[in-house]
mmCIF file of C-alpha atoms in Angstrom:
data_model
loop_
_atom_site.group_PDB
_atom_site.id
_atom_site.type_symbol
_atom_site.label_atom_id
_atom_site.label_comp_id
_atom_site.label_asym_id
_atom_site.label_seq_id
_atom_site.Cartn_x
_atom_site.Cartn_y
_atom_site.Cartn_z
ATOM 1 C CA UNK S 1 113.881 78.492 104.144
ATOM 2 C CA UNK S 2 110.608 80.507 103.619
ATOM 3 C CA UNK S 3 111.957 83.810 104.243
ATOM 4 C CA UNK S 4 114.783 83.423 102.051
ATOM 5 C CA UNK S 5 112.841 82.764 98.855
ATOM 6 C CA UNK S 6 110.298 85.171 99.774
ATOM 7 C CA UNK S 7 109.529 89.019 98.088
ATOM 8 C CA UNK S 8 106.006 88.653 98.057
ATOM 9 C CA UNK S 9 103.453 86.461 99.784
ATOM 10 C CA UNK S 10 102.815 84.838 96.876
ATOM 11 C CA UNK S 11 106.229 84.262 95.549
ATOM 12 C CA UNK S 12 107.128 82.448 99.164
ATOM 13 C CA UNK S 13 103.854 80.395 98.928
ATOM 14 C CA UNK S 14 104.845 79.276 94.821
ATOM 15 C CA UNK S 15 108.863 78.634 95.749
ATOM 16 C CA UNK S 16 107.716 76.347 98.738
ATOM 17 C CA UNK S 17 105.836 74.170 96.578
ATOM 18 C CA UNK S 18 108.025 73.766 93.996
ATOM 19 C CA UNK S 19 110.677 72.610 96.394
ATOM 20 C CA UNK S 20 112.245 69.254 95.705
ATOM 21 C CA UNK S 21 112.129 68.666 99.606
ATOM 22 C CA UNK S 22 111.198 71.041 102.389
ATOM 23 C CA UNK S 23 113.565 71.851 104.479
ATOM 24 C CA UNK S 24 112.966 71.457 108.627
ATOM 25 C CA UNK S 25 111.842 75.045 109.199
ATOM 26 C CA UNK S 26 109.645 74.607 106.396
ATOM 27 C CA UNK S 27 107.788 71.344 107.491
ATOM 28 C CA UNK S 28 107.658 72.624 111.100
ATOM 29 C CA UNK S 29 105.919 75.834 109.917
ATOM 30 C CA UNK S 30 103.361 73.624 107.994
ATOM 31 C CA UNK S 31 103.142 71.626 110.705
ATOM 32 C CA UNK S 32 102.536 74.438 113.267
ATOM 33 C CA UNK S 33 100.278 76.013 111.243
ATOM 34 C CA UNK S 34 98.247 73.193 109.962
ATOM 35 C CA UNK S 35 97.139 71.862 113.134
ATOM 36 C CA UNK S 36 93.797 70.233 113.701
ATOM 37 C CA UNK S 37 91.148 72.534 113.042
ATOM 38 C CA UNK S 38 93.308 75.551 111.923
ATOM 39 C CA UNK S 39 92.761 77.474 108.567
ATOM 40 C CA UNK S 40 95.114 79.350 106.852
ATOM 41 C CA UNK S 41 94.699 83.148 106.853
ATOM 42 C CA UNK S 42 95.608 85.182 103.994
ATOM 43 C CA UNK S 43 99.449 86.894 105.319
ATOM 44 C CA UNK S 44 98.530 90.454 103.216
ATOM 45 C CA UNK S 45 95.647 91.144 104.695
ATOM 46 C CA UNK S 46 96.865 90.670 108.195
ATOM 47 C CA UNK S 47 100.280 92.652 107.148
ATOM 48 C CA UNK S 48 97.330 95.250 106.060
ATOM 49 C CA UNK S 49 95.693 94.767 109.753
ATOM 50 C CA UNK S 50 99.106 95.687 111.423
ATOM 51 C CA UNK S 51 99.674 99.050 108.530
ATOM 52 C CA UNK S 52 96.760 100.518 110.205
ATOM 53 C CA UNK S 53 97.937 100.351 113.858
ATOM 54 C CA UNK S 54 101.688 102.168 112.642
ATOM 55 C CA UNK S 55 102.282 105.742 113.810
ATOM 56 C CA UNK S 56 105.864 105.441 112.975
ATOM 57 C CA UNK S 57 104.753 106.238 108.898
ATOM 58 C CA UNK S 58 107.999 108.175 108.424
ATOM 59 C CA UNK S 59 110.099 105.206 108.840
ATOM 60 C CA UNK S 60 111.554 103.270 106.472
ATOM 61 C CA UNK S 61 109.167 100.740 107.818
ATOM 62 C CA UNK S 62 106.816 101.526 109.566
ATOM 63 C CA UNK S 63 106.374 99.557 112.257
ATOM 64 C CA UNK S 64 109.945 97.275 111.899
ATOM 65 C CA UNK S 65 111.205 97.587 114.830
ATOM 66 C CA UNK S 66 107.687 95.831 116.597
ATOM 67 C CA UNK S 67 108.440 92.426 117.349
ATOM 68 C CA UNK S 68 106.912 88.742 116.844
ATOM 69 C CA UNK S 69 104.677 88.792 119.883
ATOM 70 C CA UNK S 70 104.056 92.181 119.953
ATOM 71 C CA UNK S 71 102.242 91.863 116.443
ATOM 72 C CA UNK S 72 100.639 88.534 117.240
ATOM 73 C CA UNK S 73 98.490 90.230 120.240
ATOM 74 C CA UNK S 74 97.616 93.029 117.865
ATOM 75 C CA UNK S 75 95.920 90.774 115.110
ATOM 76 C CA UNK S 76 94.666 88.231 117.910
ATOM 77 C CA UNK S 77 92.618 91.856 119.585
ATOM 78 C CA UNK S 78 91.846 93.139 116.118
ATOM 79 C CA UNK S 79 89.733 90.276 115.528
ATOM 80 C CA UNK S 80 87.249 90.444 118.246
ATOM 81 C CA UNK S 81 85.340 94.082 119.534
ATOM 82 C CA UNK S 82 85.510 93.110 123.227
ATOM 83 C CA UNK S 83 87.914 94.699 125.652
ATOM 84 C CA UNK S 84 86.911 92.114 128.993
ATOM 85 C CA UNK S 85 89.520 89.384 127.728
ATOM 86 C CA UNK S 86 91.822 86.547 128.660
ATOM 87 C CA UNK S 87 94.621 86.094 126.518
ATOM 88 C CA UNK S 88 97.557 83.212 126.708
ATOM 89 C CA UNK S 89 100.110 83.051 124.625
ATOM 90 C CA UNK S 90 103.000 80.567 124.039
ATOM 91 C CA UNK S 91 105.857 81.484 122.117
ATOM 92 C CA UNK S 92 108.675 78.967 120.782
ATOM 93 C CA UNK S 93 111.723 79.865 118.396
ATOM 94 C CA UNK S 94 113.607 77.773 115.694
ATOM 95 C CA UNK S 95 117.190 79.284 114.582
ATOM 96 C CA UNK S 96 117.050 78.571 110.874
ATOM 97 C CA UNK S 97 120.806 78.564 108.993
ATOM 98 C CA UNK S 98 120.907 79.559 105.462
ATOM 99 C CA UNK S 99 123.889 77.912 103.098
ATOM 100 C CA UNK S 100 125.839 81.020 103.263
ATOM 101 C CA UNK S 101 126.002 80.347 107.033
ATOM 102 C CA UNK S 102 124.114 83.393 108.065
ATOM 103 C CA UNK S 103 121.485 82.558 110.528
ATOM 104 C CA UNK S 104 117.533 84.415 112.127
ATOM 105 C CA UNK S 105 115.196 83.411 114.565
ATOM 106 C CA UNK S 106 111.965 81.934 113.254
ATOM 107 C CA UNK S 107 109.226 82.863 115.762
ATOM 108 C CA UNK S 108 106.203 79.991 116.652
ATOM 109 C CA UNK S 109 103.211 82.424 118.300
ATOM 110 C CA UNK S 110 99.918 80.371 119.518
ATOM 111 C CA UNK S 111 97.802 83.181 120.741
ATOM 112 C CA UNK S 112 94.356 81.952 122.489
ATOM 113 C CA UNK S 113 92.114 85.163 123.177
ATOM 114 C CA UNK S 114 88.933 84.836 125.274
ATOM 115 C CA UNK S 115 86.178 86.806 125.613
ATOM 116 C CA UNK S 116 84.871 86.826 129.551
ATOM 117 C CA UNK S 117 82.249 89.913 128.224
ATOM 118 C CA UNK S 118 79.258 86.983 128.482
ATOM 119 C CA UNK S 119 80.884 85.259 131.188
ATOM 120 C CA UNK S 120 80.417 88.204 133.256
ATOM 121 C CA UNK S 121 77.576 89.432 132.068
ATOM 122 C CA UNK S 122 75.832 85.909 133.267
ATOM 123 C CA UNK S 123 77.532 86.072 137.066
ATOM 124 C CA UNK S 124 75.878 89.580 137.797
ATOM 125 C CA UNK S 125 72.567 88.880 136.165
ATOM 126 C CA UNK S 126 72.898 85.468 138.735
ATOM 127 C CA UNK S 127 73.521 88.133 141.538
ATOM 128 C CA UNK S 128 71.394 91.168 140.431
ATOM 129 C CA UNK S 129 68.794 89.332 138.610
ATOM 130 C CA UNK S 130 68.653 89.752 134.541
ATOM 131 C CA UNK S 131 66.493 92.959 134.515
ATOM 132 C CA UNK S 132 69.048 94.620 136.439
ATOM 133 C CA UNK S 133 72.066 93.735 133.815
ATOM 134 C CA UNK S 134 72.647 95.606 130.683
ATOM 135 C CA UNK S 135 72.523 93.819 127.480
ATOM 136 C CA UNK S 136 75.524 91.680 126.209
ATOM 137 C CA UNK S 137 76.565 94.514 124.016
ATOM 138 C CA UNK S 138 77.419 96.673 126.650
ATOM 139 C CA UNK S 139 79.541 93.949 128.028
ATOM 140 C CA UNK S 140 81.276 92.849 124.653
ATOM 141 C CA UNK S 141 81.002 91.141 121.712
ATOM 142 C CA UNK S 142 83.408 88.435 119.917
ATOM 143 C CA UNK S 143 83.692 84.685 119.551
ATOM 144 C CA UNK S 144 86.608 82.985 121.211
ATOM 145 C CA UNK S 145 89.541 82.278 119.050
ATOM 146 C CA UNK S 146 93.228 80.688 118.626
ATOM 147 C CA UNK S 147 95.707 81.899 116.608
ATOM 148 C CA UNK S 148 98.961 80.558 115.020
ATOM 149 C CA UNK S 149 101.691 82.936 113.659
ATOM 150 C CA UNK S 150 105.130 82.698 112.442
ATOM 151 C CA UNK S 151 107.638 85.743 112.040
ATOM 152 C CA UNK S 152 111.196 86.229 111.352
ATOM 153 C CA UNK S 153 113.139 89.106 110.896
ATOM 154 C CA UNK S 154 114.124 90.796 107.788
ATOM 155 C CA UNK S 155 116.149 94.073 106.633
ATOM 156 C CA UNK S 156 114.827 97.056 108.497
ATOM 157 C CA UNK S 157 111.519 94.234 109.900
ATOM 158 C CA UNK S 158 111.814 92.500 113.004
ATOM 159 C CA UNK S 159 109.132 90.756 112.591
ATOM 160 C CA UNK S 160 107.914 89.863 109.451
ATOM 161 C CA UNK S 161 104.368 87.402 108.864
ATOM 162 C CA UNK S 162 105.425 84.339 107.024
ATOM 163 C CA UNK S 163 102.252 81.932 108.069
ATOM 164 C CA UNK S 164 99.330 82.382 109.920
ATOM 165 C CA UNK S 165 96.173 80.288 111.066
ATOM 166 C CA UNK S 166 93.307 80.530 112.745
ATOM 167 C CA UNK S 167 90.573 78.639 114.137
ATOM 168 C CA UNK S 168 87.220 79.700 116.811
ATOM 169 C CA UNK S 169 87.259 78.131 120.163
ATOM 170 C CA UNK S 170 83.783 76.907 120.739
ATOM 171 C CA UNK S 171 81.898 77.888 124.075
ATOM 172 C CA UNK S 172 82.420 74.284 125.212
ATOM 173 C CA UNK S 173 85.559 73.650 124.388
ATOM 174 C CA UNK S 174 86.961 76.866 126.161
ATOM 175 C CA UNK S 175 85.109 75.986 128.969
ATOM 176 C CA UNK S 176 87.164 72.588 129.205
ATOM 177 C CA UNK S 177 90.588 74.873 128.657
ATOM 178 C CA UNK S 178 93.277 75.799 131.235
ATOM 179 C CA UNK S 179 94.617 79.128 131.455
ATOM 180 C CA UNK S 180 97.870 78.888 133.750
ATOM 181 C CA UNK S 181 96.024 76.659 136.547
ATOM 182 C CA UNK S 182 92.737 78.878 135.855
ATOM 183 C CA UNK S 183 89.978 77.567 133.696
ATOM 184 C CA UNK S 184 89.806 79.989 131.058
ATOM 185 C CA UNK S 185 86.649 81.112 131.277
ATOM 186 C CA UNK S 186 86.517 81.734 135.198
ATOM 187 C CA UNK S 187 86.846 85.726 135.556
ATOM 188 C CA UNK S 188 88.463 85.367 138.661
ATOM 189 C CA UNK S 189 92.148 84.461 139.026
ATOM 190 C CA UNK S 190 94.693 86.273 140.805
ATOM 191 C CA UNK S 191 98.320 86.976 139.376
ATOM 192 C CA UNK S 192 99.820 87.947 142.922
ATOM 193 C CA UNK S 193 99.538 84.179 144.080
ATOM 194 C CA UNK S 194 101.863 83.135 140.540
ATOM 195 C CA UNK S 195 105.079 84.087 141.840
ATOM 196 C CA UNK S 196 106.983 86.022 144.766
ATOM 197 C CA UNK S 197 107.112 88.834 143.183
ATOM 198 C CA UNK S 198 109.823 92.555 144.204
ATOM 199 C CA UNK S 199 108.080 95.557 142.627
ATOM 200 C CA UNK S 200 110.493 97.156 140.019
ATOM 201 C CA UNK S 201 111.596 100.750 141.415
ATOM 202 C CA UNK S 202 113.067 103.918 139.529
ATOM 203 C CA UNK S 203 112.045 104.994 136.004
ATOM 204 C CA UNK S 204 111.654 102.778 133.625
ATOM 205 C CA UNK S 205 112.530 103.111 129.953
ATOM 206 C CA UNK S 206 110.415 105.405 127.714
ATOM 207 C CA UNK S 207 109.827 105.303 123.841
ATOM 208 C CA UNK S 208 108.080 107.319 121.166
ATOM 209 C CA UNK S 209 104.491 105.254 120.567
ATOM 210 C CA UNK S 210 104.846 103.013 117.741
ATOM 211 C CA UNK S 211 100.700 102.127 118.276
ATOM 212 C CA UNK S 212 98.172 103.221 119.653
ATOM 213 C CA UNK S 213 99.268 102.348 123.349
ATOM 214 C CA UNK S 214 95.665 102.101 125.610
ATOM 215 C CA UNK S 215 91.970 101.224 124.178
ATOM 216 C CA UNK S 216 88.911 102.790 126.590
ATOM 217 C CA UNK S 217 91.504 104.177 128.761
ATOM 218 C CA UNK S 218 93.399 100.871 129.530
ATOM 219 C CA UNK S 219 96.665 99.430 128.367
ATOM 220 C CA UNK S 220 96.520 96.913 125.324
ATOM 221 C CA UNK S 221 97.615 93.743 125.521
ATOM 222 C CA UNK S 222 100.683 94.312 122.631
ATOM 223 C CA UNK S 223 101.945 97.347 124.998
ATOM 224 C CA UNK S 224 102.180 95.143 127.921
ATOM 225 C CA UNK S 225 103.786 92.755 125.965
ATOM 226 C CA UNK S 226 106.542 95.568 125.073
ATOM 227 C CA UNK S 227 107.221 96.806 128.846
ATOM 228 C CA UNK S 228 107.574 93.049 129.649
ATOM 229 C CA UNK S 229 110.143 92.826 126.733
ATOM 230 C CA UNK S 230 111.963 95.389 127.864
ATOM 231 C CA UNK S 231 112.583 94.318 131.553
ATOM 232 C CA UNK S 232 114.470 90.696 130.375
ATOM 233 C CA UNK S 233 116.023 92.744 127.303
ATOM 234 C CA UNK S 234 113.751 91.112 124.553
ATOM 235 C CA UNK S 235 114.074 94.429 123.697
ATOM 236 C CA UNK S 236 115.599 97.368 124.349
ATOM 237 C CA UNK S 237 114.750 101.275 124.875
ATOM 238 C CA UNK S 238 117.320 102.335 126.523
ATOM 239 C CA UNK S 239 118.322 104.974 123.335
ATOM 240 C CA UNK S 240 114.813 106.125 123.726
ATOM 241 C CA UNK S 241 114.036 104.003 120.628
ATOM 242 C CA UNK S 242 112.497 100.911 121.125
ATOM 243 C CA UNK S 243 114.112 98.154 119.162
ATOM 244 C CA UNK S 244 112.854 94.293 119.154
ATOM 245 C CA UNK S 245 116.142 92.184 119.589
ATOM 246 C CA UNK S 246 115.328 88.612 119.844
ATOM 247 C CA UNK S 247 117.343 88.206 123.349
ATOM 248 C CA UNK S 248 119.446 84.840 123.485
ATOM 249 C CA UNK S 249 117.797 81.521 122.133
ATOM 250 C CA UNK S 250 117.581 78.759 124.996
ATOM 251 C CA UNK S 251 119.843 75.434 123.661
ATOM 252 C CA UNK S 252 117.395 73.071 125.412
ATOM 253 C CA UNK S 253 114.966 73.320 123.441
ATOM 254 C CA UNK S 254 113.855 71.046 120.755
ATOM 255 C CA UNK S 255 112.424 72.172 117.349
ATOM 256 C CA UNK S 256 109.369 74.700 117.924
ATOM 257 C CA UNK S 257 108.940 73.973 121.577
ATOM 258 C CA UNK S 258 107.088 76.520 123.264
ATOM 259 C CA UNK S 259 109.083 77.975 126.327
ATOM 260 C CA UNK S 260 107.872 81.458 126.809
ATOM 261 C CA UNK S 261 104.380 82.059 128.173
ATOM 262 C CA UNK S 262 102.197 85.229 128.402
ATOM 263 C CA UNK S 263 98.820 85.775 130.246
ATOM 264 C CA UNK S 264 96.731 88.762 130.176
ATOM 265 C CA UNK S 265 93.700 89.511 131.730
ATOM 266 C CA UNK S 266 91.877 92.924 130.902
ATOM 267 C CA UNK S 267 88.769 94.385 132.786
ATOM 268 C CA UNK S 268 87.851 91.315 134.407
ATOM 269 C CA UNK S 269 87.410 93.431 137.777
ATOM 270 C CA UNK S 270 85.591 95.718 139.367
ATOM 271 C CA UNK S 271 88.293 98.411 138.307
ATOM 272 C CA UNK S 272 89.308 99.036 134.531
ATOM 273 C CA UNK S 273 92.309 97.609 134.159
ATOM 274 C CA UNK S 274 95.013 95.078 132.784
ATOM 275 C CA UNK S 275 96.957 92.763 134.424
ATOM 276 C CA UNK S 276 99.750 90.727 132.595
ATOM 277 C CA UNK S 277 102.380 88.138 133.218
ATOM 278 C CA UNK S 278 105.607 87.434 130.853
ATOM 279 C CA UNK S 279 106.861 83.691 132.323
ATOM 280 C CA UNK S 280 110.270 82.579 130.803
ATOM 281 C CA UNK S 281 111.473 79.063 131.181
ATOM 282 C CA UNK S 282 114.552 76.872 129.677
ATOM 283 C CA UNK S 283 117.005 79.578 130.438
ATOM 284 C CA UNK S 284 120.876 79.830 129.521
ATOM 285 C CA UNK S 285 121.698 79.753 133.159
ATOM 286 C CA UNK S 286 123.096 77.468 135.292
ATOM 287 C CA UNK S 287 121.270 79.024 138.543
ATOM 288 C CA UNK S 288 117.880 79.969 137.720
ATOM 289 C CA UNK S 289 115.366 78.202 136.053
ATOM 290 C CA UNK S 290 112.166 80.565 135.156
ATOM 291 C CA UNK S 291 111.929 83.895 135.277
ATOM 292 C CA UNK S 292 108.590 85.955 135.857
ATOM 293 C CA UNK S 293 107.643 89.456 134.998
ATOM 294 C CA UNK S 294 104.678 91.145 135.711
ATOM 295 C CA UNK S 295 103.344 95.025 134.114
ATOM 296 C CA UNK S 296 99.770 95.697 136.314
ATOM 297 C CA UNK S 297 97.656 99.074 134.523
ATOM 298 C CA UNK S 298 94.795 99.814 137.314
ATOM 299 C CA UNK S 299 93.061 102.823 136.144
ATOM 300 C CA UNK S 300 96.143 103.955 134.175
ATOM 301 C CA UNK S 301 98.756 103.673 137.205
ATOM 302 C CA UNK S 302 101.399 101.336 135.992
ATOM 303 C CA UNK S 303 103.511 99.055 138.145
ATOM 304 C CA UNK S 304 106.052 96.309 137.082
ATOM 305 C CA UNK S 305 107.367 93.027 138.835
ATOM 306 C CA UNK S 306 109.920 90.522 138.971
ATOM 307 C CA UNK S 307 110.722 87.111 140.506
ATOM 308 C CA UNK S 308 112.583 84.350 140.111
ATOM 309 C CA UNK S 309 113.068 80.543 141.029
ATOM 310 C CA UNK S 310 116.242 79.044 141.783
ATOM 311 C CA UNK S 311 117.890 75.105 140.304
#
């Protein structure tokens, strides 16, 4: 597999081709990654793009114990300047066995990040008339775009980048896109209506700030990602460290399918604010089916969900 012939970027990329046959991690990754209208993205310089965001730079490794998703959202929100954003992401896993008959979790991230700055922008000049409407600047800047990632852990890195595309959603083509039964580019939709959700009570776990946690006062979309992790045990902080662990792999499942599914919507309202949903399906469990969990920042007040649907 990749990651097992891998030191360097470019000693993973030379090993793979000179393989006699590719093994099925390998060709799924390819696959995955090569899809139509994706580009490959250099794996250094987004390894560089993540360095930056570390504040843990007296570990061993700085940020190792991030995970997969965690990392994904933090390249995917590097790339564009605007905080009023949609993102969805789908997540699937592949267990890849090594002839020694160790075994790690190879991580499948699609990220699709939308930027409602313009979107918005156009529905109050249509209310308020255009001379009333500061310029699209003030309202943010950034193309659409869709990402593809795949991780797996190594020593002391939970998450290391083996592959990575990328490709720009086109105006049009977003427009045509669904975001969870929302088109994507609608600023309105309303997470209370996705589930029946019980508000989490009592403290919840705390952890010295790996990143950066909040942009223009506001929780990023990574740090969401990491309190949703930590309330189905993707992770745990209950040491007061947080650690990515993977959780249990679903066995119905076939190859990269995607069953875990994040949406994020930040300042899309009339407060500042982020709103995000962590939807988990094809579960180990012979009496629920999906579980939901929900992490809602309005102007810095943070409040966590749950809910559940029955077989």
């Amino acid at each position: 597999m990749l990651r097992r012939t891998a030191v360097t970027l470019s000693l993973l990329l030379a090993t793979t081709s000179l393989a006699v046959a590719q093994s099925d991690t390998d060709e799924a990754i390819a696959q995955f990654t090569g899809a139509n209208g994706f580009s490959l993205v250099d794996t250094e310089t987004l390894e560089a793009t993540l360095a930056s965001y570390w504040l843990d730079t007296n570990a061993a490794t700085p940020g190792g114990t991030v995970g997969p998703i965690e990392k994904a959202l933090l390249i995917a929100d590097d790339a564009i300047e605007s905080t009023r954003t949609r993102t969805e992401l789908s997540y699937g896993e592949m267990i890849d066995s090594a002839e020694d008959g160790s075994s790690a979790p190879v991580s499948f991230i699609e990220v699709r990040h939308f930027n409602l700055g313009p979107t918005i922008r156009a529905e109050l000049a249509a209310d308020l008339g255009e001379e009333n409407v500061a310029d699209a600047a003030e309202f943010g800047t950034g193309e659409h775009r869709a990402w593809r990632f795949v991780f797996t852990p190594t020593m002391n890195n939970q998450a290391i980048l083996l592959q990575a595309s990328t490709k720009e959603i086109s105006a049009k083509e977003a427009s045509k896109q669904d975001c969870q039964g929302t088109p994507c580019l609608d600023s309105y939709r309303d997470f209370q209506d996705m589930a029946d959700w019980t508000e989490v009570e009592g403290e919840q776990p705390d952890w010295p700030l790996l990143y950066a946690d909040v942009a223009d006062d506001v929780a990023i979309p990574a740090y969401a990602a990491a309190r949703l992790a930590t309330l189905g045990y993707w992770a745990n902080a209950e040491s007061g460290e947080y650690q990515w662990t993977y959780g249990e792999h679903p066995e119905g499942v076939e190859r990269y399918e995607m069953y875990r599914f994040l949406s994020m919507d930040r300042n899309l309202g009339n407060e500042i604010g982020l709103d995000a949903v962590w939807h988990e399906t094809k579960l180990n469990d012979d009496a629920v089916t999906d579980l939901w969990y929900r992490f809602a920042d309005v102007a810095g007040f943070h409040t966590v969900f749950t809910a559940s649907a029955g077989r």
